Short mmCIF file of C-alpha atoms and ligand atoms in Angstrom, two decimals:
data_model
loop_
_atom_site.label_atom_id
_atom_site.label_comp_id
_atom_site.label_asym_id
_atom_site.label_seq_id
_atom_site.Cartn_x
_atom_site.Cartn_y
_atom_site.Cartn_z
CA MET A 1 -74.05 14.52 9.72
CA GLY A 2 -72.52 16.87 7.22
CA GLU A 3 -68.90 17.84 6.91
CA ASP A 4 -68.56 20.68 9.42
CA ALA A 5 -68.93 18.45 12.44
CA ALA A 6 -66.31 20.28 14.55
CA PRO A 7 -67.74 22.91 16.85
CA ARG A 8 -66.65 26.39 15.83
CA ALA A 9 -64.46 28.30 18.12
CA HIS A 10 -66.53 31.34 17.71
CA SER A 11 -69.48 29.50 19.13
CA GLY A 12 -67.80 29.62 22.44
CA ARG A 13 -69.71 27.83 25.30
CA SER A 14 -73.16 29.02 24.25
CA PHE A 15 -75.38 26.14 23.12
CA PHE A 16 -77.30 28.64 20.90
CA GLY A 17 -74.49 28.84 18.38
CA TYR A 18 -74.35 25.09 17.63
CA THR A 19 -76.14 23.28 14.83
CA ARG A 20 -77.15 19.80 15.50
CA SER A 21 -74.24 18.56 13.41
CA ASP A 22 -71.89 20.68 15.36
CA LEU A 23 -72.90 18.69 18.35
CA SER A 24 -72.05 15.24 17.02
CA PRO A 25 -68.43 15.22 18.66
CA ILE A 26 -70.04 15.72 22.02
CA VAL A 27 -73.48 14.16 21.63
CA ASP A 28 -73.59 10.66 20.27
CA PRO A 29 -75.57 8.99 18.75
CA ALA A 30 -77.13 11.68 16.55
CA TYR A 31 -80.75 11.20 17.86
CA ARG A 32 -79.54 12.48 21.20
CA ALA A 33 -78.75 15.83 19.55
CA THR A 34 -82.34 15.84 18.27
CA GLN A 35 -83.61 15.22 21.77
CA LEU A 36 -81.44 17.93 23.09
CA PHE A 37 -82.67 20.48 20.35
CA GLU A 38 -86.33 19.47 21.09
CA ALA A 39 -85.96 19.94 24.85
CA VAL A 40 -84.22 23.33 24.65
CA TYR A 41 -85.94 24.94 21.59
CA ARG A 42 -89.38 23.37 21.79
CA GLN A 43 -89.92 22.74 25.42
CA GLY A 44 -87.78 25.65 26.72
CA ILE A 45 -85.74 23.82 29.11
CA HIS A 46 -82.68 25.88 29.72
CA ASP A 47 -80.74 23.55 32.13
CA PHE A 48 -79.14 20.51 30.83
CA GLU A 49 -79.73 18.75 34.29
CA ARG A 50 -83.51 18.92 33.73
CA ILE A 51 -83.47 17.23 30.25
CA THR A 52 -84.21 13.92 31.88
CA ASN A 53 -84.52 11.77 28.69
CA LEU A 54 -80.86 12.19 28.20
CA PRO A 55 -78.42 9.82 30.14
CA LYS A 56 -77.00 11.35 33.26
CA ALA A 57 -73.47 11.20 32.12
CA LEU A 58 -74.24 13.02 28.93
CA ARG A 59 -76.15 15.81 30.83
CA ALA A 60 -73.05 16.25 33.06
CA ASP A 61 -70.77 16.31 30.20
CA LEU A 62 -72.91 18.99 28.46
CA LYS A 63 -72.89 21.09 31.54
CA ALA A 64 -69.15 20.89 31.74
CA ARG A 65 -68.75 22.09 28.21
CA LEU A 66 -71.61 24.17 27.16
CA ASP A 67 -73.94 27.04 28.51
CA VAL A 68 -77.64 26.71 27.81
CA GLY A 69 -78.86 29.51 30.02
CA LEU A 70 -80.76 32.53 28.71
CA PRO A 71 -78.86 35.82 28.53
CA ASP A 72 -79.46 38.37 31.26
CA VAL A 73 -81.76 41.43 30.41
CA HIS A 74 -80.06 44.57 31.36
CA ARG A 75 -83.13 46.79 31.01
CA SER A 76 -86.51 46.49 29.60
CA PHE A 77 -88.77 49.20 28.27
CA ASP A 78 -92.62 48.84 27.71
CA ALA A 79 -94.36 50.94 25.06
CA GLU A 80 -98.05 51.90 25.28
CA ASP A 81 -98.80 49.82 22.08
CA GLY A 82 -97.50 46.69 23.70
CA VAL A 83 -94.01 46.84 22.08
CA ARG A 84 -91.28 45.83 24.47
CA ARG A 85 -87.73 46.76 24.02
CA ARG A 86 -84.90 44.93 25.81
CA LEU A 87 -81.14 45.57 26.28
CA ILE A 88 -79.57 42.12 26.53
CA ARG A 89 -76.30 41.76 28.27
CA LEU A 90 -73.64 39.90 26.42
CA SER A 91 -70.79 38.03 27.92
CA ASP A 92 -68.36 40.87 27.45
CA GLY A 93 -70.67 43.43 28.87
CA GLU A 94 -71.82 44.84 25.51
CA LEU A 95 -75.57 45.22 25.00
CA ALA A 96 -77.72 43.92 22.19
CA GLU A 97 -81.15 45.42 21.62
CA THR A 98 -84.21 43.15 20.84
CA VAL A 99 -87.76 44.21 20.23
CA TYR A 100 -90.93 42.29 20.78
CA ILE A 101 -93.61 43.59 18.47
CA PRO A 102 -97.20 42.09 19.04
CA ASP A 103 -99.64 43.10 16.33
CA GLY A 104 -103.08 41.54 16.64
CA GLY A 105 -102.59 37.89 16.02
CA ARG A 106 -99.10 38.20 14.69
CA THR A 107 -95.95 38.51 16.60
CA THR A 108 -92.62 39.89 15.31
CA ILE A 109 -89.28 39.72 17.07
CA CYS A 110 -86.75 42.26 15.87
CA VAL A 111 -83.21 41.10 16.47
CA SER A 112 -79.88 42.90 16.22
CA THR A 113 -76.94 41.47 14.29
CA GLN A 114 -74.23 43.76 15.49
CA VAL A 115 -73.37 46.07 18.47
CA GLY A 116 -73.56 49.50 16.62
CA CYS A 117 -73.33 49.65 12.87
CA ALA A 118 -70.51 50.73 10.42
CA LEU A 119 -72.76 52.02 7.56
CA ALA A 120 -73.36 55.55 8.95
CA CYS A 121 -76.57 56.21 7.32
CA GLY A 122 -77.56 59.90 7.90
CA PHE A 123 -80.86 59.35 9.32
CA CYS A 124 -80.36 56.34 11.64
CA LEU A 125 -79.28 56.72 15.21
CA THR A 126 -77.60 53.30 15.29
CA GLY A 127 -75.49 54.68 12.52
CA GLN A 128 -74.12 57.45 14.87
CA LEU A 129 -72.64 54.78 17.16
CA GLY A 130 -70.27 53.27 14.68
CA LEU A 131 -69.55 49.52 14.83
CA THR A 132 -68.41 47.97 18.17
CA ARG A 133 -68.44 44.40 17.15
CA HIS A 134 -70.38 41.60 15.35
CA LEU A 135 -72.75 39.48 17.19
CA THR A 136 -72.05 35.69 17.22
CA ALA A 137 -74.62 33.30 15.82
CA ALA A 138 -75.34 32.23 19.41
CA GLU A 139 -76.05 35.93 20.47
CA ILE A 140 -78.45 36.32 17.47
CA VAL A 141 -80.32 33.11 18.12
CA ALA A 142 -80.54 33.69 21.82
CA GLN A 143 -82.35 36.97 21.30
CA ALA A 144 -85.20 35.03 19.58
CA VAL A 145 -85.24 32.28 22.17
CA LEU A 146 -85.34 34.85 25.01
CA VAL A 147 -88.19 36.81 23.64
CA ARG A 148 -90.11 33.72 22.79
CA HIS A 149 -89.60 32.46 26.34
CA LEU A 150 -90.45 35.72 28.15
CA ASP A 151 -93.16 37.31 25.93
CA ILE A 152 -94.88 34.65 24.09
CA ALA A 153 -96.68 32.98 27.00
CA ASN A 154 -99.51 31.33 25.04
CA PRO A 155 -98.31 27.97 23.99
CA GLU A 156 -100.45 28.10 20.95
CA ARG A 157 -98.77 31.34 19.86
CA LYS A 158 -95.32 30.12 20.63
CA ASP A 159 -94.72 29.02 17.05
CA GLY A 160 -96.48 31.74 15.16
CA PHE A 161 -93.85 34.52 15.25
CA ASN A 162 -91.75 36.12 12.56
CA ILE A 163 -88.16 37.35 12.93
CA VAL A 164 -86.92 40.46 11.32
CA LEU A 165 -83.17 41.11 11.11
CA MET A 166 -83.90 44.91 11.50
CA GLY A 167 -82.38 45.65 14.84
CA MET A 168 -78.99 47.22 15.36
CA GLY A 169 -76.41 46.45 12.68
CA GLU A 170 -76.09 45.36 9.03
CA PRO A 171 -76.80 41.63 8.80
CA LEU A 172 -74.80 41.16 5.59
CA HIS A 173 -71.80 42.81 7.14
CA ASN A 174 -71.82 39.86 9.65
CA TYR A 175 -72.53 37.33 6.96
CA ASP A 176 -71.20 34.07 8.42
CA ASN A 177 -72.72 34.46 11.80
CA VAL A 178 -76.01 35.54 10.35
CA MET A 179 -76.13 32.54 8.00
CA ARG A 180 -75.34 30.21 10.83
CA ALA A 181 -77.95 31.68 13.04
CA LEU A 182 -80.62 31.16 10.21
CA ALA A 183 -79.50 27.59 9.94
CA ILE A 184 -79.99 27.00 13.65
CA LEU A 185 -83.41 28.84 13.76
CA HIS A 186 -84.49 26.80 10.69
CA ASP A 187 -83.67 23.40 12.25
CA PRO A 188 -87.02 21.31 12.26
CA ALA A 189 -85.87 19.82 15.61
CA GLY A 190 -85.60 23.32 17.04
CA LEU A 191 -87.46 26.45 16.46
CA ASN A 192 -88.32 25.19 12.85
CA MET A 193 -88.53 28.69 11.36
CA SER A 194 -89.35 28.67 7.79
CA MET A 195 -87.33 31.06 5.74
CA SER A 196 -90.61 32.79 4.69
CA ARG A 197 -91.04 33.87 8.29
CA ILE A 198 -87.65 35.55 8.48
CA THR A 199 -86.72 38.84 6.91
CA LEU A 200 -83.30 40.15 6.48
CA SER A 201 -82.98 43.87 5.99
CA THR A 202 -79.93 45.18 4.36
CA VAL A 203 -78.38 48.34 2.89
CA GLY A 204 -77.38 46.00 0.01
CA LEU A 205 -73.82 44.85 0.27
CA LEU A 206 -73.28 43.50 -3.27
CA PRO A 207 -70.68 40.79 -2.72
CA GLU A 208 -72.76 39.43 0.16
CA LEU A 209 -76.00 39.63 -1.95
CA GLU A 210 -74.33 37.66 -4.65
CA ARG A 211 -73.26 35.11 -1.97
CA LEU A 212 -76.73 34.90 -0.59
CA ALA A 213 -78.19 34.14 -4.06
CA GLY A 214 -76.27 30.86 -3.95
CA GLU A 215 -77.35 29.84 -0.46
CA HIS A 216 -79.55 26.82 0.44
CA LEU A 217 -81.41 28.85 3.07
CA ILE A 218 -82.54 32.38 1.73
CA PRO A 219 -84.83 34.48 3.88
CA ASN A 220 -87.07 37.28 2.65
CA VAL A 221 -85.02 40.22 1.75
CA ALA A 222 -85.77 43.86 2.46
CA VAL A 223 -83.49 46.50 0.97
CA SER A 224 -83.15 49.88 2.44
CA LEU A 225 -83.22 52.37 -0.37
CA THR A 226 -83.83 55.89 1.00
CA GLY A 227 -82.74 57.75 -2.04
CA ALA A 228 -83.97 56.84 -5.45
CA THR A 229 -81.18 58.58 -7.37
CA ASP A 230 -77.48 58.09 -6.73
CA GLU A 231 -77.10 61.72 -5.86
CA LYS A 232 -79.64 61.40 -3.07
CA ARG A 233 -78.73 57.99 -1.90
CA ASN A 234 -75.04 58.91 -1.69
CA ARG A 235 -76.05 61.68 0.62
CA TRP A 236 -78.13 59.56 3.03
CA MET A 237 -76.56 56.10 2.69
CA PRO A 238 -72.89 56.48 2.10
CA ILE A 239 -72.57 52.89 1.08
CA ASN A 240 -74.13 53.87 -2.26
CA ARG A 241 -70.82 55.50 -3.22
CA ALA A 242 -69.34 51.90 -3.36
CA TYR A 243 -72.48 50.21 -4.70
CA PRO A 244 -74.73 52.44 -6.77
CA ILE A 245 -78.35 51.94 -7.38
CA ALA A 246 -78.07 50.30 -11.01
CA ASP A 247 -75.69 47.70 -9.50
CA LEU A 248 -77.76 47.10 -6.54
CA VAL A 249 -80.86 46.53 -8.75
CA ALA A 250 -78.94 44.10 -10.96
CA ALA A 251 -77.71 42.12 -7.94
CA LEU A 252 -81.23 41.85 -6.58
CA GLY A 253 -82.54 40.64 -9.94
CA ARG A 254 -80.12 37.84 -9.58
CA LEU A 255 -81.65 36.39 -6.42
CA PRO A 256 -83.57 33.04 -6.98
CA VAL A 257 -87.15 33.53 -7.78
CA ARG A 258 -88.92 32.94 -4.41
CA PRO A 259 -86.77 35.53 -2.41
CA ARG A 260 -86.80 37.87 -5.40
CA LYS A 261 -90.54 37.81 -5.55
CA LYS A 262 -90.74 38.90 -1.90
CA ILE A 263 -88.15 41.65 -1.96
CA MET A 264 -89.25 44.72 -0.18
CA LEU A 265 -87.74 48.15 -0.73
CA GLU A 266 -87.64 50.19 2.43
CA TYR A 267 -87.64 53.92 1.95
CA VAL A 268 -87.38 56.48 4.69
CA LEU A 269 -89.41 59.60 4.13
CA ILE A 270 -87.53 62.65 5.30
CA ARG A 271 -89.18 66.07 4.93
CA GLY A 272 -87.77 68.27 2.21
CA GLU A 273 -85.12 65.56 1.46
CA THR A 274 -86.48 62.26 0.22
CA ASP A 275 -90.22 63.20 -0.08
CA THR A 276 -90.60 65.01 -3.44
CA MET A 277 -92.91 63.81 -6.30
CA ASP A 278 -89.67 63.41 -8.36
CA ASP A 279 -88.38 61.04 -5.68
CA ALA A 280 -91.68 59.08 -5.68
CA ARG A 281 -91.48 58.65 -9.36
CA ALA A 282 -87.89 57.53 -9.37
CA LEU A 283 -88.77 55.02 -6.57
CA GLY A 284 -91.86 53.76 -8.49
CA ARG A 285 -89.60 53.11 -11.51
CA ILE A 286 -87.05 51.19 -9.64
CA ALA A 287 -89.64 49.10 -7.72
CA ALA A 288 -91.56 48.37 -10.96
CA SER A 289 -88.47 47.26 -12.83
CA LEU A 290 -87.81 44.78 -9.96
CA ASP A 291 -91.52 43.92 -9.48
CA THR A 292 -91.09 44.53 -5.75
CA LYS A 293 -93.25 45.97 -2.95
CA VAL A 294 -92.37 49.28 -1.26
CA ASN A 295 -92.52 49.99 2.48
CA LEU A 296 -92.43 53.70 3.11
CA ILE A 297 -91.14 54.58 6.65
CA PRO A 298 -92.01 58.07 7.73
CA LEU A 299 -88.72 59.22 9.53
CA ASN A 300 -88.81 58.41 13.35
CA GLU A 301 -87.59 61.73 14.69
CA SER A 302 -85.07 62.19 17.41
CA PRO A 303 -83.54 65.04 19.21
CA ASP A 304 -80.35 63.58 17.99
CA LEU A 305 -81.23 64.09 14.34
CA ALA A 306 -81.88 67.50 12.77
CA LEU A 307 -84.45 66.02 10.49
CA GLU A 308 -88.21 65.83 10.27
CA ARG A 309 -90.93 63.49 9.05
CA PRO A 310 -93.17 64.81 6.29
CA ASP A 311 -96.73 65.73 7.12
CA ARG A 312 -99.53 63.20 6.55
CA GLU A 313 -100.70 64.71 3.25
CA THR A 314 -97.25 64.63 1.69
CA ILE A 315 -96.76 60.93 2.81
CA LEU A 316 -100.18 59.95 1.20
CA ARG A 317 -99.31 61.88 -1.89
CA PHE A 318 -95.90 60.17 -2.09
CA GLN A 319 -97.52 56.80 -1.72
CA ALA A 320 -100.11 57.46 -4.35
CA ALA A 321 -97.43 58.55 -6.81
CA VAL A 322 -95.33 55.31 -6.26
CA ARG A 323 -98.60 53.24 -6.68
CA GLU A 324 -99.03 54.76 -10.09
CA HIS A 325 -96.29 52.62 -11.25
CA GLY A 326 -98.31 49.56 -10.37
CA VAL A 327 -96.20 49.03 -7.16
CA PRO A 328 -97.86 47.77 -3.96
CA THR A 329 -96.90 50.52 -1.54
CA PHE A 330 -97.48 50.46 2.15
CA ILE A 331 -96.76 52.95 4.95
CA ARG A 332 -94.98 51.30 7.90
CA LYS A 333 -96.76 51.93 11.15
CA SER A 334 -94.42 53.37 13.74
CA ARG A 335 -94.26 50.97 16.67
CA GLY A 336 -92.80 51.56 20.13
CA ASP A 337 -91.67 55.09 19.41
CA ASP A 338 -92.35 56.27 22.89
CA ILE A 339 -89.60 53.96 24.16
CA SER A 340 -87.18 54.57 21.28
CA ALA A 341 -87.85 51.14 19.91
CA ALA A 342 -88.92 52.26 16.45
CA CYS A 343 -86.90 51.86 13.28
CA GLY A 344 -83.52 53.61 13.48
CA GLN A 345 -83.85 54.56 17.12
CA LEU A 346 -81.89 51.77 18.71
CA LYS A 347 -79.01 53.29 20.36
CA LYS A 348 -77.71 52.37 23.71
CA THR A 349 -75.46 55.17 24.48
CA TRP A 350 -74.40 58.50 23.16
CA ALA A 351 -71.47 58.67 20.81
CA ASP A 352 -69.72 61.94 20.43
CA GLY A 353 -70.08 63.25 16.86
CA LYS A 354 -71.04 61.29 13.89
CA PRO A 355 -68.68 58.63 12.54
CA GLU A 356 -67.79 58.81 8.94
CA ILE A 357 -68.40 55.59 6.97
CA ASP A 358 -65.08 53.74 6.60
CA LEU A 359 -65.50 52.02 3.22
CA GLN A 360 -62.04 50.57 3.47
CA ALA A 361 -62.70 48.96 6.82
CA LEU A 362 -65.91 47.37 5.22
CA GLY A 363 -63.64 45.90 2.57
CA VAL A 364 -65.36 47.77 -0.41
CA GLY A 365 -62.73 50.36 -1.30
CA GLY A 366 -64.96 53.09 -2.73
CA SER A 367 -64.40 56.80 -3.33
N1 SAH B 401 -78.84 47.67 8.41
C1 SAH B 401 -80.13 47.22 7.95
C2 SAH B 401 -81.17 46.86 9.11
C3 SAH B 401 -81.21 47.82 10.27
S1 SAH B 401 -82.23 49.25 9.95
C4 SAH B 401 -80.78 48.12 6.94
O1 SAH B 401 -80.29 49.14 6.89
O2 SAH B 401 -81.77 47.75 6.34
C5 SAH B 401 -83.87 48.84 9.74
C6 SAH B 401 -84.63 49.87 8.91
O3 SAH B 401 -84.85 51.14 9.60
C7 SAH B 401 -84.01 50.30 7.67
O4 SAH B 401 -84.92 50.26 6.57
C8 SAH B 401 -83.65 51.75 7.88
O5 SAH B 401 -83.48 52.46 6.76
C9 SAH B 401 -84.68 52.19 8.77
N2 SAH B 401 -84.42 53.34 9.58
C10 SAH B 401 -83.22 53.76 10.03
N3 SAH B 401 -83.26 54.93 10.75
C11 SAH B 401 -84.58 55.29 10.68
C12 SAH B 401 -85.21 56.40 11.18
N4 SAH B 401 -84.69 57.38 11.88
N5 SAH B 401 -86.58 56.53 10.89
C13 SAH B 401 -87.20 55.51 10.25
N6 SAH B 401 -86.54 54.38 9.76
C14 SAH B 401 -85.25 54.32 9.90
#
């Protein structure tokens, strides 16, 4: 059952933070843990008492030790395009944002990995909050379980969703909890998510990208570039001062083949700032050198950002210029923007002023 059989303290009482092997001290023999996973993750039973194929004594023991209930929804917002954004209440009263995104036959669940974020990107509302805390693995997994339970009513659709780690927070800043969550989501007795159905979006923290390259489970990787020269990227994404573009590109090139083949560069188009033809050419060169796709995200505007999205013609011209480098280039559809559910709009409260990035607190030194 693997070597890390002891339940981790940080999993607390929530069942959703436990891998099957973590359960072995409590649930014996091992096939009982498999039955338990199947009941909770596949059949959606969120009450140990009702898992009737488990012995009564085991059910009572589980109930005394663990909590398998779904988290409470603090508020829910419905957008006209079917997108639903939820604020999920965590055990300490903090809120995590989760977004359900139906798209024709495809469903995507966008989950948060932190409350707030420490990266302070100049165009992102979450970045204005600063970091409150990391989410536990259980809190990350529970978001997907909750949305699957509440929104994916059709049993035939229940397996056909994707997960994007693109909500609040920087997933690689919360590395251990995110990797643990991926392992739990991946378990074939549970949600059985293949890594090709999960996309981790990151600003590109280099030590963690190196660590990721050596993992057994590697999801698709999306890298937020927004700034195709160091000068511009330093301005919009302060993490670039610690990890400049050339180093980032080199680290991405070291990912193993499958995840590397599927890397996506995300680039926010800000009028007059990141939308010039020079920017497009620089972006095209970077993407071509890595053989990646590009996802252009026209800025989602907000009264809290003194920035604008470029007009349609500029966006199309920019896309054409990137494509000239032979790079598949897409414009991301804005979803749920009427309820502030779109990229970069997740922000539960108002913070006063704008936090500076604290590179030292992130453990990266920097200038
Ligand atoms: N920290 C991770 C994941 C969260 S952000 C990351 O940075 O990748 C998810 C995506 O939304 C990122 O690509 C980010 O650049 C983009 N984004 C942030 N603010 C935005 C805004 N105001 N408009 C459009 N996209 C934005």
